[in-house]
Short mmCIF file of C-alpha atoms in Angstrom, two decimals:
data_model
loop_
_atom_site.label_atom_id
_atom_site.label_comp_id
_atom_site.label_asym_id
_atom_site.label_seq_id
_atom_site.Cartn_x
_atom_site.Cartn_y
_atom_site.Cartn_z
CA MET A 1 -16.57 -17.53 30.41
CA GLU A 2 -13.32 -16.76 32.10
CA ALA A 3 -12.26 -16.58 35.73
CA LEU A 4 -9.58 -14.71 37.58
CA ILE A 5 -8.60 -16.03 41.04
CA ILE A 6 -6.53 -13.74 43.24
CA VAL A 7 -4.79 -16.12 45.70
CA ALA A 8 -3.09 -14.72 48.79
CA HIS A 9 -1.35 -16.30 51.75
CA GLY A 10 -4.12 -15.76 54.23
CA SER A 11 -3.84 -14.51 57.78
CA LYS A 12 -5.27 -14.99 61.28
CA MET A 13 -5.82 -11.22 61.16
CA LYS A 14 -9.22 -10.46 59.56
CA SER A 15 -8.04 -7.01 58.51
CA SER A 16 -5.29 -8.52 56.41
CA ASN A 17 -7.67 -10.90 54.63
CA ASP A 18 -10.20 -8.04 54.15
CA GLU A 19 -7.59 -6.15 52.03
CA ILE A 20 -7.66 -8.96 49.49
CA VAL A 21 -11.49 -9.11 49.51
CA THR A 22 -11.55 -5.36 48.87
CA ILE A 23 -9.14 -5.61 45.95
CA VAL A 24 -11.26 -8.35 44.44
CA GLU A 25 -14.48 -6.33 44.88
CA LYS A 26 -12.84 -3.38 43.08
CA ILE A 27 -11.75 -5.70 40.18
CA LYS A 28 -15.29 -7.09 40.02
CA GLU A 29 -16.75 -3.60 39.87
CA SER A 30 -14.44 -2.50 37.06
CA ASN A 31 -15.31 -5.65 35.07
CA GLU A 32 -19.00 -6.05 35.87
CA ASN A 33 -20.05 -5.81 32.21
CA THR A 34 -17.73 -8.49 31.00
CA ASN A 35 -17.74 -12.29 31.10
CA LEU A 36 -14.98 -12.31 33.70
CA HIS A 37 -15.74 -13.90 37.03
CA VAL A 38 -13.38 -12.76 39.78
CA PHE A 39 -12.76 -14.73 43.01
CA HIS A 40 -10.38 -14.59 45.94
CA ALA A 41 -8.65 -17.48 47.63
CA PHE A 42 -6.22 -18.12 50.50
CA LEU A 43 -3.63 -20.77 51.04
CA GLU A 44 -3.64 -20.72 54.81
CA SER A 45 -5.53 -19.65 57.96
CA THR A 46 -8.90 -18.74 56.32
CA ASP A 47 -11.40 -19.59 53.53
CA PRO A 48 -12.08 -19.83 50.71
CA SER A 49 -9.20 -22.11 49.82
CA LEU A 50 -7.83 -22.17 46.27
CA PHE A 51 -9.49 -25.53 45.85
CA ILE A 52 -12.91 -24.00 46.71
CA SER A 53 -12.37 -20.95 44.50
CA ILE A 54 -11.37 -23.06 41.50
CA ASN A 55 -14.44 -25.20 42.00
CA ASN A 56 -16.57 -22.08 42.22
CA ALA A 57 -15.15 -20.94 38.85
CA ILE A 58 -15.86 -24.32 37.29
CA SER A 59 -19.43 -24.20 38.64
CA LYS A 60 -19.81 -20.83 36.83
CA LYS A 61 -18.95 -22.66 33.65
CA CYS A 62 -15.56 -20.86 33.22
CA LYS A 63 -13.43 -22.58 30.56
CA LYS A 64 -10.31 -20.42 31.19
CA ILE A 65 -9.15 -20.02 34.79
CA LYS A 66 -6.36 -17.63 35.50
CA ILE A 67 -4.69 -17.73 38.92
CA PHE A 68 -2.88 -14.62 40.10
CA PRO A 69 -0.52 -15.24 43.10
CA TYR A 70 -0.76 -12.19 45.31
CA PHE A 71 2.83 -12.66 46.57
CA LEU A 72 5.86 -10.40 46.24
CA ALA A 73 8.55 -13.12 45.86
CA ALA A 74 8.64 -16.67 44.45
CA GLY A 75 8.68 -18.62 47.71
CA LYS A 76 7.34 -22.10 48.28
CA HIS A 77 3.69 -21.18 47.82
CA VAL A 78 4.37 -19.58 44.41
CA THR A 79 6.84 -22.25 43.12
CA GLU A 80 5.30 -25.39 44.58
CA ASP A 81 1.93 -25.14 46.36
CA ILE A 82 -0.07 -23.20 43.82
CA PRO A 83 1.27 -25.03 40.77
CA CYS A 84 0.65 -28.38 42.53
CA GLU A 85 -3.01 -27.45 43.11
CA ILE A 86 -3.36 -26.34 39.45
CA LYS A 87 -1.80 -29.60 38.19
CA LYS A 88 -4.50 -31.61 40.08
CA PHE A 89 -7.28 -29.63 38.36
CA LYS A 90 -5.58 -29.83 34.95
CA LYS A 91 -5.57 -33.63 35.30
CA GLN A 92 -9.20 -33.75 36.47
CA TYR A 93 -10.42 -31.19 33.88
CA PRO A 94 -8.25 -31.49 30.77
CA GLU A 95 -10.84 -29.55 28.71
CA LEU A 96 -10.36 -26.46 30.86
CA GLU A 97 -7.49 -24.02 30.46
CA PHE A 98 -5.64 -23.13 33.71
CA ILE A 99 -3.13 -20.33 33.53
CA LEU A 100 -0.77 -19.46 36.36
CA LEU A 101 0.01 -15.74 36.08
CA PRO A 102 3.24 -14.16 37.36
CA HIS A 103 3.29 -13.20 41.01
CA ILE A 104 3.36 -9.49 41.98
CA GLY A 105 7.16 -9.28 42.11
CA LEU A 106 7.40 -10.20 38.43
CA CYS A 107 4.64 -7.95 37.15
CA ASN A 108 5.64 -5.37 34.61
CA GLY A 109 5.90 -1.93 36.14
CA ILE A 110 6.29 -3.05 39.75
CA GLU A 111 9.34 -0.93 40.10
CA ASN A 112 7.49 2.15 38.75
CA MET A 113 4.58 1.56 41.24
CA ILE A 114 7.12 1.42 44.12
CA ILE A 115 8.82 4.61 42.96
CA SER A 116 5.55 6.47 42.40
CA ASN A 117 4.38 5.62 45.96
CA SER A 118 7.59 6.66 47.71
#
């Protein structure tokens, strides 16, 4: 079993958080016949936290947990906060594989996506 956790900043505005939930639901629908469990998480202002979502993945018996930072740039959350949380879990669960994926700004094709939507 494998997990993908989309982690975003989180907002006091419900509509902003709902965008992340909608994206995760679309990913779940397109992967419903696979062994991929997809979760969302937020770092601030709302739940579930990254801690909760990682624990949910572990409870689903996921052995590989990929974390996708839903951030455009490599600020403090991407370079420090998320890796720090992952490090704690790696120490507690050395038998599990935790993979920090590149944030949106480093994803291949981001420039083409921007051009195609302009």
